[in-house]
Short mmCIF file of C-alpha atoms in Angstrom, two decimals:
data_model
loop_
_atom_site.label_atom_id
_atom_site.label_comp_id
_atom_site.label_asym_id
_atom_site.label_seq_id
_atom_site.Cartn_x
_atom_site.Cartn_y
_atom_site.Cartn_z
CA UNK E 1 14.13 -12.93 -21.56
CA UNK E 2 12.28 -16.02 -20.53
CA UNK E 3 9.55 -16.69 -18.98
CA UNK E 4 5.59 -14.79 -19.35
CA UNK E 5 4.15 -11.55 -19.24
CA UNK E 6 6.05 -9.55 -16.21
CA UNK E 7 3.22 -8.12 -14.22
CA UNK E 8 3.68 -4.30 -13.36
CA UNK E 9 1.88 -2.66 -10.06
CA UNK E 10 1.85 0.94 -10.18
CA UNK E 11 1.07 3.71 -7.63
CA UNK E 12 -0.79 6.73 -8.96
CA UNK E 13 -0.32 9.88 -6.47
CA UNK E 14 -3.28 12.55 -6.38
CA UNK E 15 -2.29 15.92 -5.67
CA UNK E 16 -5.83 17.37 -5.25
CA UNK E 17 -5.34 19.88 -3.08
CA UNK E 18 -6.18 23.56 -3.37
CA UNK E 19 -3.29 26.00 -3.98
CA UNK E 20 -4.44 27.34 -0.66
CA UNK E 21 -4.22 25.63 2.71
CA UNK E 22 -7.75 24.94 3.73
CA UNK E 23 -8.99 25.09 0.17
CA UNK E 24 -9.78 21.53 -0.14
CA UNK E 25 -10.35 19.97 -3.44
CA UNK E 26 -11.70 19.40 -6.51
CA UNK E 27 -13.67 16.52 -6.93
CA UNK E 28 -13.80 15.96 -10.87
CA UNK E 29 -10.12 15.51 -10.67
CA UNK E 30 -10.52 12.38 -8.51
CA UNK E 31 -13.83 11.65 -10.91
CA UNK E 32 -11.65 11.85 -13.63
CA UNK E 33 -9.47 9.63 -12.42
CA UNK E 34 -11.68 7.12 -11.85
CA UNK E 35 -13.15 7.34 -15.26
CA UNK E 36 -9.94 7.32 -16.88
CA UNK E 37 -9.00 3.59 -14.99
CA UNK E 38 -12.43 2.18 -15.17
CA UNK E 39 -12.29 3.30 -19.08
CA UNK E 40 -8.66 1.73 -19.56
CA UNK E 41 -9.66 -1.40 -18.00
CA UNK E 42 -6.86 -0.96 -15.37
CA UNK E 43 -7.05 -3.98 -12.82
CA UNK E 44 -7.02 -3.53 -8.98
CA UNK E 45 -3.85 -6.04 -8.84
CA UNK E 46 -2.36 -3.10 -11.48
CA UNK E 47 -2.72 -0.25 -9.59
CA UNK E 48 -2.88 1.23 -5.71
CA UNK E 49 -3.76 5.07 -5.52
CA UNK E 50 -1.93 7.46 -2.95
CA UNK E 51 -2.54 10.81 -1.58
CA UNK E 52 -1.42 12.93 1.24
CA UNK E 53 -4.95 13.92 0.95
CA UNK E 54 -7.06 12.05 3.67
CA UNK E 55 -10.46 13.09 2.23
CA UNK E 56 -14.11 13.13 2.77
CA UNK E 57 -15.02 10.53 4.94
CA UNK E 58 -19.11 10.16 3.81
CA UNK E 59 -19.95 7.77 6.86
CA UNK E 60 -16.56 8.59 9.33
CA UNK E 61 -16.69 11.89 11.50
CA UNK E 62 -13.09 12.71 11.79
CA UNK E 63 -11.40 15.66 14.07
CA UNK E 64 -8.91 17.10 11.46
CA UNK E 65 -7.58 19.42 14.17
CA UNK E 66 -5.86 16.11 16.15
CA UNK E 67 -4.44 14.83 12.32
CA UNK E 68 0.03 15.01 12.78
CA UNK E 69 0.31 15.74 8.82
CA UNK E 70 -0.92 17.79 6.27
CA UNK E 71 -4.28 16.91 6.33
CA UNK E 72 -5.25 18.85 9.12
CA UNK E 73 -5.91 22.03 7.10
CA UNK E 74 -7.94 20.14 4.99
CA UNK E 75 -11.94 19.61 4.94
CA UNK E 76 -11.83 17.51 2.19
CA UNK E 77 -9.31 16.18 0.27
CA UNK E 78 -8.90 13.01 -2.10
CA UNK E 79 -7.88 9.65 -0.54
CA UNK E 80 -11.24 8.50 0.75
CA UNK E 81 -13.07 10.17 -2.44
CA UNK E 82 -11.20 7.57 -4.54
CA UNK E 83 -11.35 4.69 -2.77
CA UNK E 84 -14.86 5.79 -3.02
CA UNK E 85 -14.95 5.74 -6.92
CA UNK E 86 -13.05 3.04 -6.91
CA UNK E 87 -13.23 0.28 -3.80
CA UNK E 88 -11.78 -2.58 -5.35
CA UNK E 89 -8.53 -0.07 -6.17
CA UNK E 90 -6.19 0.05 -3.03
CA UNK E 91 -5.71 3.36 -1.73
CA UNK E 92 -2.80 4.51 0.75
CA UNK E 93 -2.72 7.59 3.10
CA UNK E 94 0.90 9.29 2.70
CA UNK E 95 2.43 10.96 5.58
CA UNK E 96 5.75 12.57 6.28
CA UNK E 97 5.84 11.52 10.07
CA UNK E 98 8.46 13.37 12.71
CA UNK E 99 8.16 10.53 15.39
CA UNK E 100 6.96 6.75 15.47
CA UNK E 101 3.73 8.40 17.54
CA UNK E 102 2.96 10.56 14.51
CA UNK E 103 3.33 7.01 12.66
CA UNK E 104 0.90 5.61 15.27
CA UNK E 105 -1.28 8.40 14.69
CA UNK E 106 -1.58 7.92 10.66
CA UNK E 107 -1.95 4.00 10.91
CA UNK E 108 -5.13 4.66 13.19
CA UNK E 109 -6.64 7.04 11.18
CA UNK E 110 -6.04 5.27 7.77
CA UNK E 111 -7.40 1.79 9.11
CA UNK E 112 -10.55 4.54 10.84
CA UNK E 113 -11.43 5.53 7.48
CA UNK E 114 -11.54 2.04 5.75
CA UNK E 115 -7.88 2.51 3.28
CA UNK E 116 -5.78 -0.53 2.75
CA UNK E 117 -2.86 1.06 3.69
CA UNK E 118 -0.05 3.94 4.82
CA UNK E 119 3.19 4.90 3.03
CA UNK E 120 5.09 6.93 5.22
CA UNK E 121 8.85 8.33 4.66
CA UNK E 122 11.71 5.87 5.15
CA UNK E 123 12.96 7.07 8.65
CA UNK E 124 14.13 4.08 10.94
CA UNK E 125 13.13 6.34 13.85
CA UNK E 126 9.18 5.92 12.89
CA UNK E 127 8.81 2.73 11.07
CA UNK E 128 9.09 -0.25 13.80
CA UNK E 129 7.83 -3.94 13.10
CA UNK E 130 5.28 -3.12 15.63
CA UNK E 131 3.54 -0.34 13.31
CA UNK E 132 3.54 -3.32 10.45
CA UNK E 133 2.68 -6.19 12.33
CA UNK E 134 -0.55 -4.20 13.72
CA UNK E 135 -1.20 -2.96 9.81
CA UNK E 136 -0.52 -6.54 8.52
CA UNK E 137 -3.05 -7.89 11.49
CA UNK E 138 -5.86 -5.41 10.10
CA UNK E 139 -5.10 -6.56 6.35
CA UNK E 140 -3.50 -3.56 5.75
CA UNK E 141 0.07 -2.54 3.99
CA UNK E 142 3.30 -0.36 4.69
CA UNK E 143 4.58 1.46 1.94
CA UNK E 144 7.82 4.05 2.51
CA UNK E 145 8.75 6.64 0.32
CA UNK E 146 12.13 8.08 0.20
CA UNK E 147 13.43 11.87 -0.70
CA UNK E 148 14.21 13.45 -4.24
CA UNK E 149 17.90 11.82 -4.95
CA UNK E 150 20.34 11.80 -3.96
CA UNK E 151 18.53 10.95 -0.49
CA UNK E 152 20.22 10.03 2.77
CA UNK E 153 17.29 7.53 3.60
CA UNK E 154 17.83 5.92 0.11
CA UNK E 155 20.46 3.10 0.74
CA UNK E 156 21.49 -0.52 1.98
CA UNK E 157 21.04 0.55 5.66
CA UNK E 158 17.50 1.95 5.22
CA UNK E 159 16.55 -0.86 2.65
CA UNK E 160 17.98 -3.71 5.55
CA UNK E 161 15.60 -1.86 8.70
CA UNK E 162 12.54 -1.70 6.32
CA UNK E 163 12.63 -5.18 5.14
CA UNK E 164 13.11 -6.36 8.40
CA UNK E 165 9.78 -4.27 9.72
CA UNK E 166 8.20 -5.80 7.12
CA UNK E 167 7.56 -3.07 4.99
CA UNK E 168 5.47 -4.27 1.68
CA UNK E 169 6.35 -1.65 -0.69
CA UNK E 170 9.68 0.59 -0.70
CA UNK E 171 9.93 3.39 -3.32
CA UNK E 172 13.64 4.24 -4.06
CA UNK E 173 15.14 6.47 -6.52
CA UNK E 174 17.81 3.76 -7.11
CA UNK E 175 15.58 0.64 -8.42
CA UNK E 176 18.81 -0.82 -9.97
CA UNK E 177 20.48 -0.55 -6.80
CA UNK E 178 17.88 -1.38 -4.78
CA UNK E 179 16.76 -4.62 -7.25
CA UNK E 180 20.96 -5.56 -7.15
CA UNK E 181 20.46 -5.95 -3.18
CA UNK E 182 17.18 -7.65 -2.89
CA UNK E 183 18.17 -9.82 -6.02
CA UNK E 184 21.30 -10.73 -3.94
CA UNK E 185 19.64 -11.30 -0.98
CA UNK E 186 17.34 -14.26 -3.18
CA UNK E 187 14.32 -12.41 -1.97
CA UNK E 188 12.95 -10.18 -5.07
CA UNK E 189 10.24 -11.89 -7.72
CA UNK E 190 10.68 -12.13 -11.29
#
């Protein structure tokens, strides 16, 4: 115990896709959404949306054919639509990236269409400090994601090249493990 209130920060993933590639989405789920946080009185500092979903960019022409991820069979889709709904939320772009040029490629397009950020899968090979420094320049964030445990990109090594990149947020499947090392390290928050 000790000490106040511990503030929580969630991230809220919307899988608004179509069953079908191409399909797009459905727009009252991401309306729902919306109305669901705006009714709860959720607070921006509470809660960052994600979405491998790019989405309809209302001002932003955008050639889906050049997109490196799963967007690219997508007209529509829901990461712009809530950051829409909901500005003063965060909102990432997720990507499962096969080469740091693919990681290029998703930081562009993500600061194009006006999102605070990218969370990309924990692979040395893609994340560099480079690819943060240029978010962090731009006043955007680096979040990595790792796979379903038990996952090969899910330990001390992985944890030790992020943090040094200067990754913001790290999602782990081990958050006692991963608290243990950062708490050792005299880094982590209360």
């Amino acid at each position: 115990g000790g000490g106040g209130p511990r503030l929580v920060h969630c991230f809220a993933e919307i899988k608004a896709e179509g069953a079908a590639p191409g399909a797009g989405f459905d727009e009252r789920l991401t309306a729902a959404s919306a109305a669901a946080v705006a009714e709860s009185g959720v607070l921006p500092s509470q809660l960052s949306w994600i979405s491998f979903s790019l989405g309809r960019c209302v001002d932003l022409p955008l050639r889906l054919s050049a997109l490196p991820y799963s967007d690219r069979d997508s007209p529509a889709g829901a990461c712009v639509d809530i950051k829409r709904r909901l500005p003063q939320h965060s909102a990432f772009l997720v990507a499962y990236v096969g080469s740091a040029a693919d990681a290029w490629a998703v930081a562009r397009t993500a600061h194009r269409s006006k999102l605070d950020g990218i969370d990309l899968n924990a692979d040395p090979a893609v994340v560099s400090a480079e690819l943060a420094e240029w978010l962090h320049a731009r006043g955007m964030r680096l979040a990595v994601w790792v796979w379903k445990a038990p996952a090969e990109n899910d330990v001390q090594e992985v944890w030790e090249h992020m943090d040094r990149c200067g990754v913001d947020y790290f999602t782990s499947n081990l958050p006692f493990g991963l608290r243990r090392w950062d708490t050792e390290r005299g880094s982590l928050g209360p």
